[in-house]
JSON list of C-alpha atoms in Angstrom, two decimals:
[
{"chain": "A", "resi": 1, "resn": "UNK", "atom": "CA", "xyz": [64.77, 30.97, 43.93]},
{"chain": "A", "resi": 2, "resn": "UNK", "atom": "CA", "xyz": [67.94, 31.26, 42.40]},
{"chain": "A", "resi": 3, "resn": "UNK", "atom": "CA", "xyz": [71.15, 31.18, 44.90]},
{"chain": "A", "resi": 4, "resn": "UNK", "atom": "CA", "xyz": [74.13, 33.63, 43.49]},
{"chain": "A", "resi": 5, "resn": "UNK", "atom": "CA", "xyz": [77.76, 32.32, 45.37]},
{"chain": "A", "resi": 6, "resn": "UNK", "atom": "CA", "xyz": [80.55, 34.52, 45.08]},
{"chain": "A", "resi": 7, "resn": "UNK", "atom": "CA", "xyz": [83.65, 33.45, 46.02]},
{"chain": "A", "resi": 8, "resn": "UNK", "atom": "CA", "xyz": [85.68, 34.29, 47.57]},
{"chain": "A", "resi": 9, "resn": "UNK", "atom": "CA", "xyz": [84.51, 36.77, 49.61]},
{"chain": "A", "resi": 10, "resn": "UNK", "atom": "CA", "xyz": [87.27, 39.20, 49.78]},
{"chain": "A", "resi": 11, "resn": "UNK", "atom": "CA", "xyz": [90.08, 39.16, 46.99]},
{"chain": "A", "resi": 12, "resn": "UNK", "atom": "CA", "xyz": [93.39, 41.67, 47.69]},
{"chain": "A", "resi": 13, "resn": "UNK", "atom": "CA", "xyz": [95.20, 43.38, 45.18]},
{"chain": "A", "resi": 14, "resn": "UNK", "atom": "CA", "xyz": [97.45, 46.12, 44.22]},
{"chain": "A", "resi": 15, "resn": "UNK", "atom": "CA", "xyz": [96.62, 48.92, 42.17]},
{"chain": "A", "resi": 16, "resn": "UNK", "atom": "CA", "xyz": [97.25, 48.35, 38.31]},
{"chain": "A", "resi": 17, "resn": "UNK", "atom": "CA", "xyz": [96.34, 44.79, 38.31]},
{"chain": "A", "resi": 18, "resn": "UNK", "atom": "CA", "xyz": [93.83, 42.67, 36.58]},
{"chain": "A", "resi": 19, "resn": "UNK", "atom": "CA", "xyz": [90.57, 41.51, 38.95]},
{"chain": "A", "resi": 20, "resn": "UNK", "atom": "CA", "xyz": [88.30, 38.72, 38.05]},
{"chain": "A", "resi": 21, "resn": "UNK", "atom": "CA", "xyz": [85.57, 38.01, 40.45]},
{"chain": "A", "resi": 22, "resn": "UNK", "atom": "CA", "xyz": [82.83, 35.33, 40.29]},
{"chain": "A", "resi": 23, "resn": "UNK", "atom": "CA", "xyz": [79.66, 35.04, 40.11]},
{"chain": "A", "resi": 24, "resn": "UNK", "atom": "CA", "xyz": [78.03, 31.34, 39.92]},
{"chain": "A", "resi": 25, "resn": "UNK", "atom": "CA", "xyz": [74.41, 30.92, 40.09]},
{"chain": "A", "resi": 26, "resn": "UNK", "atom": "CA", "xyz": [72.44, 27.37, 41.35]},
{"chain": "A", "resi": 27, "resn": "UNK", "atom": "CA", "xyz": [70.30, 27.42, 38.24]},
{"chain": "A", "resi": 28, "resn": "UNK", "atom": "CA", "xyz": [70.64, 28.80, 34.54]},
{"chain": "A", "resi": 29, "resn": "UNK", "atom": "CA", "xyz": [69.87, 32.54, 34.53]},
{"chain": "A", "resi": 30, "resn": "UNK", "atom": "CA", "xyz": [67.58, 33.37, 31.58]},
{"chain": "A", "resi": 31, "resn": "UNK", "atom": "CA", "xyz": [68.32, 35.56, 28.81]},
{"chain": "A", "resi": 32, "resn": "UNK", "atom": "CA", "xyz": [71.45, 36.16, 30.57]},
{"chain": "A", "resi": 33, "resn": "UNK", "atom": "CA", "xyz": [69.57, 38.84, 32.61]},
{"chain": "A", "resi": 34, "resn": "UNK", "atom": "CA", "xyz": [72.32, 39.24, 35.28]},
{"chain": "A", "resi": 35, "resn": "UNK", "atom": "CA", "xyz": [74.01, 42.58, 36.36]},
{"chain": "A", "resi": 36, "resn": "UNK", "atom": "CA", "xyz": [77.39, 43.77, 38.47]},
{"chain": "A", "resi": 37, "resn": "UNK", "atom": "CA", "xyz": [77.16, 46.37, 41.19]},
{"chain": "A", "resi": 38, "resn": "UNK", "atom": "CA", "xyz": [80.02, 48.63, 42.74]},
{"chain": "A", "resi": 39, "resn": "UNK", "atom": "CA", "xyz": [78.61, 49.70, 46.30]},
{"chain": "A", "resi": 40, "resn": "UNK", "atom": "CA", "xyz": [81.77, 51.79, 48.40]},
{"chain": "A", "resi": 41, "resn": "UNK", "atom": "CA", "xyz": [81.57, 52.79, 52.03]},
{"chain": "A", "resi": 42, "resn": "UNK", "atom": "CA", "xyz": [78.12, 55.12, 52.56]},
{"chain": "A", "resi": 43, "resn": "UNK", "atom": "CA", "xyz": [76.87, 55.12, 49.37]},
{"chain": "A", "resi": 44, "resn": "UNK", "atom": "CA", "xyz": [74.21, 53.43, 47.06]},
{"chain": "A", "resi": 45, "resn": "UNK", "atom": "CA", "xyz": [75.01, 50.85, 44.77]},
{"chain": "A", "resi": 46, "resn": "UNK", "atom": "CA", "xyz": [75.99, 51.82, 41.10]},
{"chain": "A", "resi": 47, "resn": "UNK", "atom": "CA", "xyz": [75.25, 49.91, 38.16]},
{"chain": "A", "resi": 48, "resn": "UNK", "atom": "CA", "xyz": [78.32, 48.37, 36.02]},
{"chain": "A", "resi": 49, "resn": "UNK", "atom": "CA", "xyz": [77.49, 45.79, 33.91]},
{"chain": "A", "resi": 50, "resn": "UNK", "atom": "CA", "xyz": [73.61, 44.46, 32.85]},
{"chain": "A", "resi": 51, "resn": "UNK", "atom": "CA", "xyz": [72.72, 42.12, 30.47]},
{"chain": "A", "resi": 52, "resn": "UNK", "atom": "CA", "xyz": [76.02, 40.07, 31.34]},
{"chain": "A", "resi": 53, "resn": "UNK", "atom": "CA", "xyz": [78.11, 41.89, 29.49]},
{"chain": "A", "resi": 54, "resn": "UNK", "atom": "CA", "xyz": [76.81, 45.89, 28.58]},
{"chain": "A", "resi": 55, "resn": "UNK", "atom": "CA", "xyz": [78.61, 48.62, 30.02]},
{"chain": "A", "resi": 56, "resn": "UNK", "atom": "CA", "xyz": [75.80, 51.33, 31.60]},
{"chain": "A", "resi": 57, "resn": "UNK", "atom": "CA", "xyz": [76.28, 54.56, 30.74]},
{"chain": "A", "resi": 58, "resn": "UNK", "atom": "CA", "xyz": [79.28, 56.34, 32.22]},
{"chain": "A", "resi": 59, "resn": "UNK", "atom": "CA", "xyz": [81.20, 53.12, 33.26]},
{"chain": "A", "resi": 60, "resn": "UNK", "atom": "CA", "xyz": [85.26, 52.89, 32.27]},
{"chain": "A", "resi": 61, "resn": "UNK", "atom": "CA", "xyz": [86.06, 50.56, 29.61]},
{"chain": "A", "resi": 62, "resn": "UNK", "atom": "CA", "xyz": [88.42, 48.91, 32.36]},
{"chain": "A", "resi": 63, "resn": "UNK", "atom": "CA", "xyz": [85.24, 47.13, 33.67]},
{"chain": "A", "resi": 64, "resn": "UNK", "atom": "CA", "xyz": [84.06, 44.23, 31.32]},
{"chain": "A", "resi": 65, "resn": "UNK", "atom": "CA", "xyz": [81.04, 41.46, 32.06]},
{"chain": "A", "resi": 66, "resn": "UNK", "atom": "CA", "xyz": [81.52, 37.95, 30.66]},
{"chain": "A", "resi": 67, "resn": "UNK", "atom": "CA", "xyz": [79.09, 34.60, 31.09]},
{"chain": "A", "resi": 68, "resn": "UNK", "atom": "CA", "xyz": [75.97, 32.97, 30.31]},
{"chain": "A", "resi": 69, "resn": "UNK", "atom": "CA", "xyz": [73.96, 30.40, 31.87]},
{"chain": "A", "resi": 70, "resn": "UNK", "atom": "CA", "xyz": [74.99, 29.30, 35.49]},
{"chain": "A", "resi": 71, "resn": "UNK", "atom": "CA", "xyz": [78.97, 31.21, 35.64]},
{"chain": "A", "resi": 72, "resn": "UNK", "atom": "CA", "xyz": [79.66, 34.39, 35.31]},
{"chain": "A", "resi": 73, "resn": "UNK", "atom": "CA", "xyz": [82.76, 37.57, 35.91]},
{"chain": "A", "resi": 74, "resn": "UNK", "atom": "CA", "xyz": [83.75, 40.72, 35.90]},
{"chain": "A", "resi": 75, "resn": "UNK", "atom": "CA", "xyz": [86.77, 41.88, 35.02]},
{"chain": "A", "resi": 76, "resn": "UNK", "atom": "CA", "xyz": [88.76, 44.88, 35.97]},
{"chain": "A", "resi": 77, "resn": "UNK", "atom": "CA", "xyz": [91.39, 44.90, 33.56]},
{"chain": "A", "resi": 78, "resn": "UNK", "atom": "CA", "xyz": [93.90, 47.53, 35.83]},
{"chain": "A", "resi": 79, "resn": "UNK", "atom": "CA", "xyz": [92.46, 48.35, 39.11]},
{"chain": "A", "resi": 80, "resn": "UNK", "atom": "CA", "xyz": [92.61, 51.90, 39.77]},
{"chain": "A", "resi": 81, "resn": "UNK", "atom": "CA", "xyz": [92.13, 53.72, 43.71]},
{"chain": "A", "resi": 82, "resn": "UNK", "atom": "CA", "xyz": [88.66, 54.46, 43.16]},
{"chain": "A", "resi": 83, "resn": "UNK", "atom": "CA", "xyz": [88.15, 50.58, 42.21]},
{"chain": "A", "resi": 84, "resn": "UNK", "atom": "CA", "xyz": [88.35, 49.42, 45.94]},
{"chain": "A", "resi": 85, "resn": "UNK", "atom": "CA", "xyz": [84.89, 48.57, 46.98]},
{"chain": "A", "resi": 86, "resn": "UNK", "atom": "CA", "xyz": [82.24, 45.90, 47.44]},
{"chain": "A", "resi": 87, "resn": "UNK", "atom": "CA", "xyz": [80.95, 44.01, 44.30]},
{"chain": "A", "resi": 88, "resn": "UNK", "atom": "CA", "xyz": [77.47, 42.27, 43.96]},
{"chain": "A", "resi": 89, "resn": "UNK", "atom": "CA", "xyz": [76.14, 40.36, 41.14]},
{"chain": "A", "resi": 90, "resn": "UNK", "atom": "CA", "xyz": [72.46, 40.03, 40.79]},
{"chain": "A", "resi": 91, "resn": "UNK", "atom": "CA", "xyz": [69.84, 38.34, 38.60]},
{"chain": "A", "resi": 92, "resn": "UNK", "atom": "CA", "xyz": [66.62, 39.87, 37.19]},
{"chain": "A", "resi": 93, "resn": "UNK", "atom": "CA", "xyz": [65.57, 36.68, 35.22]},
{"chain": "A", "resi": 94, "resn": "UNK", "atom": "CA", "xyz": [63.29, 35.19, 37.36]},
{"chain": "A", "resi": 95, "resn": "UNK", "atom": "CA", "xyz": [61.88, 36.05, 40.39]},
{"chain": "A", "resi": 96, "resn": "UNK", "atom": "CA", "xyz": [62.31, 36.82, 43.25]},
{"chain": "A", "resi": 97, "resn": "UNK", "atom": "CA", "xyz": [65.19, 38.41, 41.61]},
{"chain": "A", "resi": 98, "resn": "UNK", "atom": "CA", "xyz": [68.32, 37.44, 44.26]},
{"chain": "A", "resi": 99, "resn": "UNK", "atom": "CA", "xyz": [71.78, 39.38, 44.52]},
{"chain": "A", "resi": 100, "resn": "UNK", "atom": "CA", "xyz": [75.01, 37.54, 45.36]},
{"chain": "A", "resi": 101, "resn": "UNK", "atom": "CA", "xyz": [76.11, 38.03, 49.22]},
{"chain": "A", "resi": 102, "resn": "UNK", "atom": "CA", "xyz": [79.38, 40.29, 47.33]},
{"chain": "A", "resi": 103, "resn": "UNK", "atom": "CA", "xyz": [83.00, 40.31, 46.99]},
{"chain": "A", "resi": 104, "resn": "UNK", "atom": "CA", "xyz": [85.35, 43.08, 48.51]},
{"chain": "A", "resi": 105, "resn": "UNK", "atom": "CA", "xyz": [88.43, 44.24, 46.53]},
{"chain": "A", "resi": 106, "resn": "UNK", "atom": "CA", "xyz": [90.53, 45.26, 48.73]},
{"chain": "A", "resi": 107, "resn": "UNK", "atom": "CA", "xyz": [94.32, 47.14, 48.67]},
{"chain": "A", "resi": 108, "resn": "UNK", "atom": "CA", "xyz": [97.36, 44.05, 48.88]},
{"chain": "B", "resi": 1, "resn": "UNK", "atom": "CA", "xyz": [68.67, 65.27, 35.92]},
{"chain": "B", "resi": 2, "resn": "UNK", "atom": "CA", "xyz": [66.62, 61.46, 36.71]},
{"chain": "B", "resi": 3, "resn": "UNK", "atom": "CA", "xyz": [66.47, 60.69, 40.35]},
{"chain": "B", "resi": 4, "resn": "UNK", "atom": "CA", "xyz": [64.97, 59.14, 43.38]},
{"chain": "B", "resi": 5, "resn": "UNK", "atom": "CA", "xyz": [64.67, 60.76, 46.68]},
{"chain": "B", "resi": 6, "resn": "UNK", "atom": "CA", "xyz": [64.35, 59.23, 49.90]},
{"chain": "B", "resi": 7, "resn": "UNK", "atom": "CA", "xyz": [62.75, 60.28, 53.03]},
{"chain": "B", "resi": 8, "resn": "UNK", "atom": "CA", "xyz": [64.87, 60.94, 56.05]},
{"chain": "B", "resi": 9, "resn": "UNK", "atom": "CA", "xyz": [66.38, 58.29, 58.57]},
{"chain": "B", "resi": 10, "resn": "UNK", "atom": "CA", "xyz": [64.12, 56.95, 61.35]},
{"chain": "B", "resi": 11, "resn": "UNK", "atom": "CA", "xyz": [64.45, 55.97, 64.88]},
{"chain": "B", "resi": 12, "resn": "UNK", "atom": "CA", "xyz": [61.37, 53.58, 65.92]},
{"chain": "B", "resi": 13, "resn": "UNK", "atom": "CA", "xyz": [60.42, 51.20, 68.57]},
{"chain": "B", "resi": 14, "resn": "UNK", "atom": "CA", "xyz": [59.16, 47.78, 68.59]},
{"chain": "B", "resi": 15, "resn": "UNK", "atom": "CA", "xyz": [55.84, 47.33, 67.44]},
{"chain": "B", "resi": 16, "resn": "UNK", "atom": "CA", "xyz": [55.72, 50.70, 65.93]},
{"chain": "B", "resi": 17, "resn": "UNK", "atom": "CA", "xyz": [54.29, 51.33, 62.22]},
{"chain": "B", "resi": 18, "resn": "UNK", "atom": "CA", "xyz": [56.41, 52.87, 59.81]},
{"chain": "B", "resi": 19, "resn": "UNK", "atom": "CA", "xyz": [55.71, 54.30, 56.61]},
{"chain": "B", "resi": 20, "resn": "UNK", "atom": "CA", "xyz": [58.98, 55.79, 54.13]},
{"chain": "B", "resi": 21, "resn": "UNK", "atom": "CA", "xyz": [58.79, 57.02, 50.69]},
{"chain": "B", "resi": 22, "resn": "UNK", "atom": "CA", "xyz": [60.94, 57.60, 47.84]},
{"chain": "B", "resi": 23, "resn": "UNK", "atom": "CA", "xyz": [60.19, 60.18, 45.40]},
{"chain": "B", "resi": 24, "resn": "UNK", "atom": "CA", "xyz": [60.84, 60.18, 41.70]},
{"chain": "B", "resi": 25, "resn": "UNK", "atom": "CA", "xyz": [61.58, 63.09, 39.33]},
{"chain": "B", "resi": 26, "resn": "UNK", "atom": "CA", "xyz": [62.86, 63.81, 35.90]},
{"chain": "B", "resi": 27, "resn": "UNK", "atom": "CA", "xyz": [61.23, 60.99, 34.27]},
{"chain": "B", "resi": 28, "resn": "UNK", "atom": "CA", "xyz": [57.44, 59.31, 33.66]},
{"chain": "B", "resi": 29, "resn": "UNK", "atom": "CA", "xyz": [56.94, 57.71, 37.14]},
{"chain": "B", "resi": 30, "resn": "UNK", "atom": "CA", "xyz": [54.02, 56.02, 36.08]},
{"chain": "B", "resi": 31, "resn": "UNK", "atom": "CA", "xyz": [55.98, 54.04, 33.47]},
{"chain": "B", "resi": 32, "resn": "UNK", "atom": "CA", "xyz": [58.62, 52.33, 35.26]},
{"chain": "B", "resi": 33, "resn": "UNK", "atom": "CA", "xyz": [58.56, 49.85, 38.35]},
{"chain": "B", "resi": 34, "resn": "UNK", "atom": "CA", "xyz": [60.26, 50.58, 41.28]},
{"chain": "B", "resi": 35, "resn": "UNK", "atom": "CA", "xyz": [62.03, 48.55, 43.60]},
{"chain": "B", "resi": 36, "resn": "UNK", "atom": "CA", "xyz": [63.33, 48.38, 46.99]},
{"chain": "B", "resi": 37, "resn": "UNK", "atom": "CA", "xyz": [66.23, 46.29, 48.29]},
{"chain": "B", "resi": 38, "resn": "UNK", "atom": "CA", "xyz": [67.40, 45.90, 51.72]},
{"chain": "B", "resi": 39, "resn": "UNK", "atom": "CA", "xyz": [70.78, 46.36, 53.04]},
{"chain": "B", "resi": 40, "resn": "UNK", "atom": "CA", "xyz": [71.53, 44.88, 56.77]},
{"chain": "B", "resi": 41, "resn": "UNK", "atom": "CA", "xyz": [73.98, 46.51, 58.88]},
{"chain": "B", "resi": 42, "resn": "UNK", "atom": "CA", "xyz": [77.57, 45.13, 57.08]},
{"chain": "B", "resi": 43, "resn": "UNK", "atom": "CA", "xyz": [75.82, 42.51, 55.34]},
{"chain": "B", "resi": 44, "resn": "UNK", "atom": "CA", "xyz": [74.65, 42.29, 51.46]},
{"chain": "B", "resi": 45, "resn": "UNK", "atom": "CA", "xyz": [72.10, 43.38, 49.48]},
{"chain": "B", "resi": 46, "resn": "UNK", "atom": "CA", "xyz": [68.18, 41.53, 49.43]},
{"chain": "B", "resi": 47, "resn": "UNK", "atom": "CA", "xyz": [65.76, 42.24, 47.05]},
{"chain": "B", "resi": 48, "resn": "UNK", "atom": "CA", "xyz": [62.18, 43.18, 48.63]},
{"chain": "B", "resi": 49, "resn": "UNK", "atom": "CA", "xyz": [59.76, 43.84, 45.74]},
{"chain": "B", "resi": 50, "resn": "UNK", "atom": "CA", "xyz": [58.88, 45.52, 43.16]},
{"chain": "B", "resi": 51, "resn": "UNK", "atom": "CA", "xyz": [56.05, 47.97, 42.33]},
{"chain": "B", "resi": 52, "resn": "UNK", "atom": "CA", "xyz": [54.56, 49.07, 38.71]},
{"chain": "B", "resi": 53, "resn": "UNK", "atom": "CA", "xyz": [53.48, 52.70, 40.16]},
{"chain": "B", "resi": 54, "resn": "UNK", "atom": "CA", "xyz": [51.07, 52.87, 36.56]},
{"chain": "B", "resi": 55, "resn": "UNK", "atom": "CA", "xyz": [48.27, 49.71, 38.12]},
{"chain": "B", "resi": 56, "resn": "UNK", "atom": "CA", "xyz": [50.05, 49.60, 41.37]},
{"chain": "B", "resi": 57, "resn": "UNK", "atom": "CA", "xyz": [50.61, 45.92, 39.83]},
{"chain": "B", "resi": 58, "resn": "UNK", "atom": "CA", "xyz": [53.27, 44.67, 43.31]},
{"chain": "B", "resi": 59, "resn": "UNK", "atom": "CA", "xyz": [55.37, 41.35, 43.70]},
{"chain": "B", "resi": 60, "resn": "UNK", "atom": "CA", "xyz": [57.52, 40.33, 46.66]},
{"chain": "B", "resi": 61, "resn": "UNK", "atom": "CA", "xyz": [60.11, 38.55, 47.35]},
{"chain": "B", "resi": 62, "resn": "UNK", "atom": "CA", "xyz": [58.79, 35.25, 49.60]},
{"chain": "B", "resi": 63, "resn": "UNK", "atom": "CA", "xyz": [61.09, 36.19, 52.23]},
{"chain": "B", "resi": 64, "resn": "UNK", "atom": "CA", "xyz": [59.24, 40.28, 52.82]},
{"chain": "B", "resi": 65, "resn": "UNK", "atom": "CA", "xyz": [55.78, 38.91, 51.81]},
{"chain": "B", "resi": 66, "resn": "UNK", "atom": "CA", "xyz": [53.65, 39.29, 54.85]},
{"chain": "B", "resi": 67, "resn": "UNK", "atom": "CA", "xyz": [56.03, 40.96, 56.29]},
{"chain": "B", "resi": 68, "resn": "UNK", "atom": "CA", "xyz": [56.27, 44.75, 54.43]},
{"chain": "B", "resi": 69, "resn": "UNK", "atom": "CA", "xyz": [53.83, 46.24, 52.06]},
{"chain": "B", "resi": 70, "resn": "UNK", "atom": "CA", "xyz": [54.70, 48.04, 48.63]},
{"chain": "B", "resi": 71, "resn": "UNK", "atom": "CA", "xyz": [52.34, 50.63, 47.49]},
{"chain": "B", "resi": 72, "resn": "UNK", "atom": "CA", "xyz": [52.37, 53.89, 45.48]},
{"chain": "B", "resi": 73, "resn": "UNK", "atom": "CA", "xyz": [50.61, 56.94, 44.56]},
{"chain": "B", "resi": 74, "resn": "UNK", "atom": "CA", "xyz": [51.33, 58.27, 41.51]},
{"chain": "B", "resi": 75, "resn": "UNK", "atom": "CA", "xyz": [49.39, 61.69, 41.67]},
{"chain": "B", "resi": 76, "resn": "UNK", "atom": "CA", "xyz": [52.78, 62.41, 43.45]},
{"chain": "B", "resi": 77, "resn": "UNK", "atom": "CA", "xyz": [55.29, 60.44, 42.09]},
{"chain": "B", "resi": 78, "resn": "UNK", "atom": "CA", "xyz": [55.88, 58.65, 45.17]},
{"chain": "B", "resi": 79, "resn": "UNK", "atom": "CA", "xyz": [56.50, 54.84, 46.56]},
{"chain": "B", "resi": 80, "resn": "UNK", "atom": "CA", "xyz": [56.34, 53.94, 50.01]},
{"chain": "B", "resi": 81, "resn": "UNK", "atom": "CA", "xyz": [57.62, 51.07, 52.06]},
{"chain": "B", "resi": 82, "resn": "UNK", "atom": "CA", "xyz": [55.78, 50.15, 55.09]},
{"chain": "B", "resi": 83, "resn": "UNK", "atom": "CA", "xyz": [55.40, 47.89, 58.20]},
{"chain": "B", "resi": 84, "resn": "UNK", "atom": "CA", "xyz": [52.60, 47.88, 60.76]},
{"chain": "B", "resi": 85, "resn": "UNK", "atom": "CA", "xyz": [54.65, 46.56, 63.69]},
{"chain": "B", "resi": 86, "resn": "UNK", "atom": "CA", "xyz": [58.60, 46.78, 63.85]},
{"chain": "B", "resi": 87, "resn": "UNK", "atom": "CA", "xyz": [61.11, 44.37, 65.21]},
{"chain": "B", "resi": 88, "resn": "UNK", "atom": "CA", "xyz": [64.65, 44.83, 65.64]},
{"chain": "B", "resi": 89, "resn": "UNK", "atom": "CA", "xyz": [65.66, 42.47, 62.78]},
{"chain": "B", "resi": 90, "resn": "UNK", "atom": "CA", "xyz": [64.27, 45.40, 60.51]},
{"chain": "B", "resi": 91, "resn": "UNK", "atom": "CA", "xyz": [67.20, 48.06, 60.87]},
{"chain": "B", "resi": 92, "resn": "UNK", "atom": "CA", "xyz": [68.33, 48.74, 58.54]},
{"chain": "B", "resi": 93, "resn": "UNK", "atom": "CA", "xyz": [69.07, 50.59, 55.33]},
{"chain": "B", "resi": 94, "resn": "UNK", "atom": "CA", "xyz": [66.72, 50.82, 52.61]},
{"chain": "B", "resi": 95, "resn": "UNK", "atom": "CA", "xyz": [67.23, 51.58, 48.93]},
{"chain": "B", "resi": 96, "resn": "UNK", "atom": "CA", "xyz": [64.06, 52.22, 46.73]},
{"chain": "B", "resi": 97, "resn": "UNK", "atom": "CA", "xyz": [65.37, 51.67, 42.36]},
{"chain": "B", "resi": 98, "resn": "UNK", "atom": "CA", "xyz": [64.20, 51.93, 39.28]},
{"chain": "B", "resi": 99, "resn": "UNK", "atom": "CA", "xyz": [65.00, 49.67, 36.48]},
{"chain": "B", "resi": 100, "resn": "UNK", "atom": "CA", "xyz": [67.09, 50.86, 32.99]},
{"chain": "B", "resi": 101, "resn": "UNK", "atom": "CA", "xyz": [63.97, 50.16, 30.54]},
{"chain": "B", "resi": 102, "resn": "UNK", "atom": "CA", "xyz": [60.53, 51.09, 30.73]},
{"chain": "B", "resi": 103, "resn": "UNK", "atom": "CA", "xyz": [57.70, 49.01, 31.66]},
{"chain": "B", "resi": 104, "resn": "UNK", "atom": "CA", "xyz": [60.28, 46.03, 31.74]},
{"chain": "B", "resi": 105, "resn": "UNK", "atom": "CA", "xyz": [62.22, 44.56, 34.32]},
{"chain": "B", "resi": 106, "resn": "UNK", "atom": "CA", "xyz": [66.18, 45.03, 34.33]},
{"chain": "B", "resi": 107, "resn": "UNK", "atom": "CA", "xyz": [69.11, 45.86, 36.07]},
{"chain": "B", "resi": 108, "resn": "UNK", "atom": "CA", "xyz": [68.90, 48.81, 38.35]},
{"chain": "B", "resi": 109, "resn": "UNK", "atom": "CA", "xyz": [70.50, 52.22, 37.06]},
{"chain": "B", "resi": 110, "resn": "UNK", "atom": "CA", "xyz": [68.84, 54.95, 38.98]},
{"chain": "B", "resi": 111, "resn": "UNK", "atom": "CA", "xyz": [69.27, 54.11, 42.98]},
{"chain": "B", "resi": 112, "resn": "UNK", "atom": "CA", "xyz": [67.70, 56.40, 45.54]},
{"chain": "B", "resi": 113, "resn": "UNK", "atom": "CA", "xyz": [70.06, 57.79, 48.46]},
{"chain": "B", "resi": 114, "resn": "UNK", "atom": "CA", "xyz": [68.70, 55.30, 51.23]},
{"chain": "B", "resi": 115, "resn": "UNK", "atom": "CA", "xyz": [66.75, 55.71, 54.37]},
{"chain": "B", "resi": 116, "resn": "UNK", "atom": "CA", "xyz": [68.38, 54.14, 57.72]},
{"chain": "B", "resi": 117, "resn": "UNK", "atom": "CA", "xyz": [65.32, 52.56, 60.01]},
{"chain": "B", "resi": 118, "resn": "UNK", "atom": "CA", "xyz": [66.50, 52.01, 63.52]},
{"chain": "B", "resi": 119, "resn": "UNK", "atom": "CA", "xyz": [64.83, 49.77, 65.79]},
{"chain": "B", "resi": 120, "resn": "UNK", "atom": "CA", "xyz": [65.25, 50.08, 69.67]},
{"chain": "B", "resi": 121, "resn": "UNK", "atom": "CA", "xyz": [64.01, 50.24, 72.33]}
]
């Protein structure tokens, strides 16, 4: 099974600046299948980035996935209100396919 | 409009069965697997399995095997997530999701609204 760390677990920051959060996984993830999640407060999670680095459909171009192999990020270039939330990285490569335990942005 | 819809939340008691479902619309049910992913009260997210609702072809995650069963019927468009004997370590809230490409396995774009399973006594 592949083990997703990301650390830290909470990272603060104020509104307009840039986020990076990791995503390290305990074995090479293949074909770069991973994928970023925003989950806030009550709701479901909502698909940001897949295959490492695509955008889905809908997401700001503020958002950006970068990595291969074992280390991965996201990037929020300028954090905006509506950016505050709970991100998970997961991995659909191999299964059982495992999702990081998450990283909360939260307001400096 | 694609989407998933989940049955309502549940209040059970220990060694109770429990059966909930999550519905698909607005897209060829038959043709894309579904998953469901477990969310613990303030914890993270845990993948549970996967089902291909066309063969009812089903893989689980070791940690739920044994534990839950995956099925579907696809004369309705539904999957179901079941357990023949609740414990307490088992509320909580449940996502059913459906990958981004047919037939295939990827990242999860279409989420259903999740169903809360409390168990008390």
């Amino acid at each position: 099974e592949i083990v997703l760390t990301q650390s830290p677990g909470t990272l603060s920051f104020s509104p307009g600046e840039r986020a990076t959060l990791s995503c390290r996984a305990s074995q090479s993830v293949r074909s770069s299948y991973l994928a970023w999640y925003q989950q806030k407060p009550g709701q479901a999670p909502r698909l940001l980035i897949y295959g490492a680095s695509s955008r889905a459909t809908g997401i700001p171009d503020r958002f950006s996935g970068s990595g291969s192999g074992t280390d991965f990020a996201l990037t929020i270039s300028r954090l905006e209100p509506e950016d505050f939330a709970v991100y998970y990285c997961q991995q659909y490569g191999s299964s059982p396919w495992t999702f990081g335990q998450g990283t909360k942005v939260e307001i400096k | 409009e694609v989407q998933l819809v989940q049955s309502g939340a549940e209040l059970k008691k220990p060694g109770e069965s429990l059966k909930i479902s999550c519905k698909g619309s607005g897209y060829s049910f038959t043709t894309y697997w579904i998953a469901w992913v477990r969310q613990m009260p303030g914890k993270g997210l845990e993948w549970m399995g996967i089902i291909y609702p066309g063969d009812s072809d089903t893989r689980y995650s070791p940690s739920f095997q044994g534990q839950v069963t995956i099925s579907a019927d696809k004369s309705i468009n539904t999957a179901y997530l079941q357990w023949s004997s609740l414990k307490a370590a088992d509320t909580a809230m449940y996502y059913c999701a459906r990958p981004t490409i047919m037939g295939g396995f990827d990242a999860f774009d279409i989420w259903g609204q999740g169903t809360m399973v409390t168990v008390s006594a």
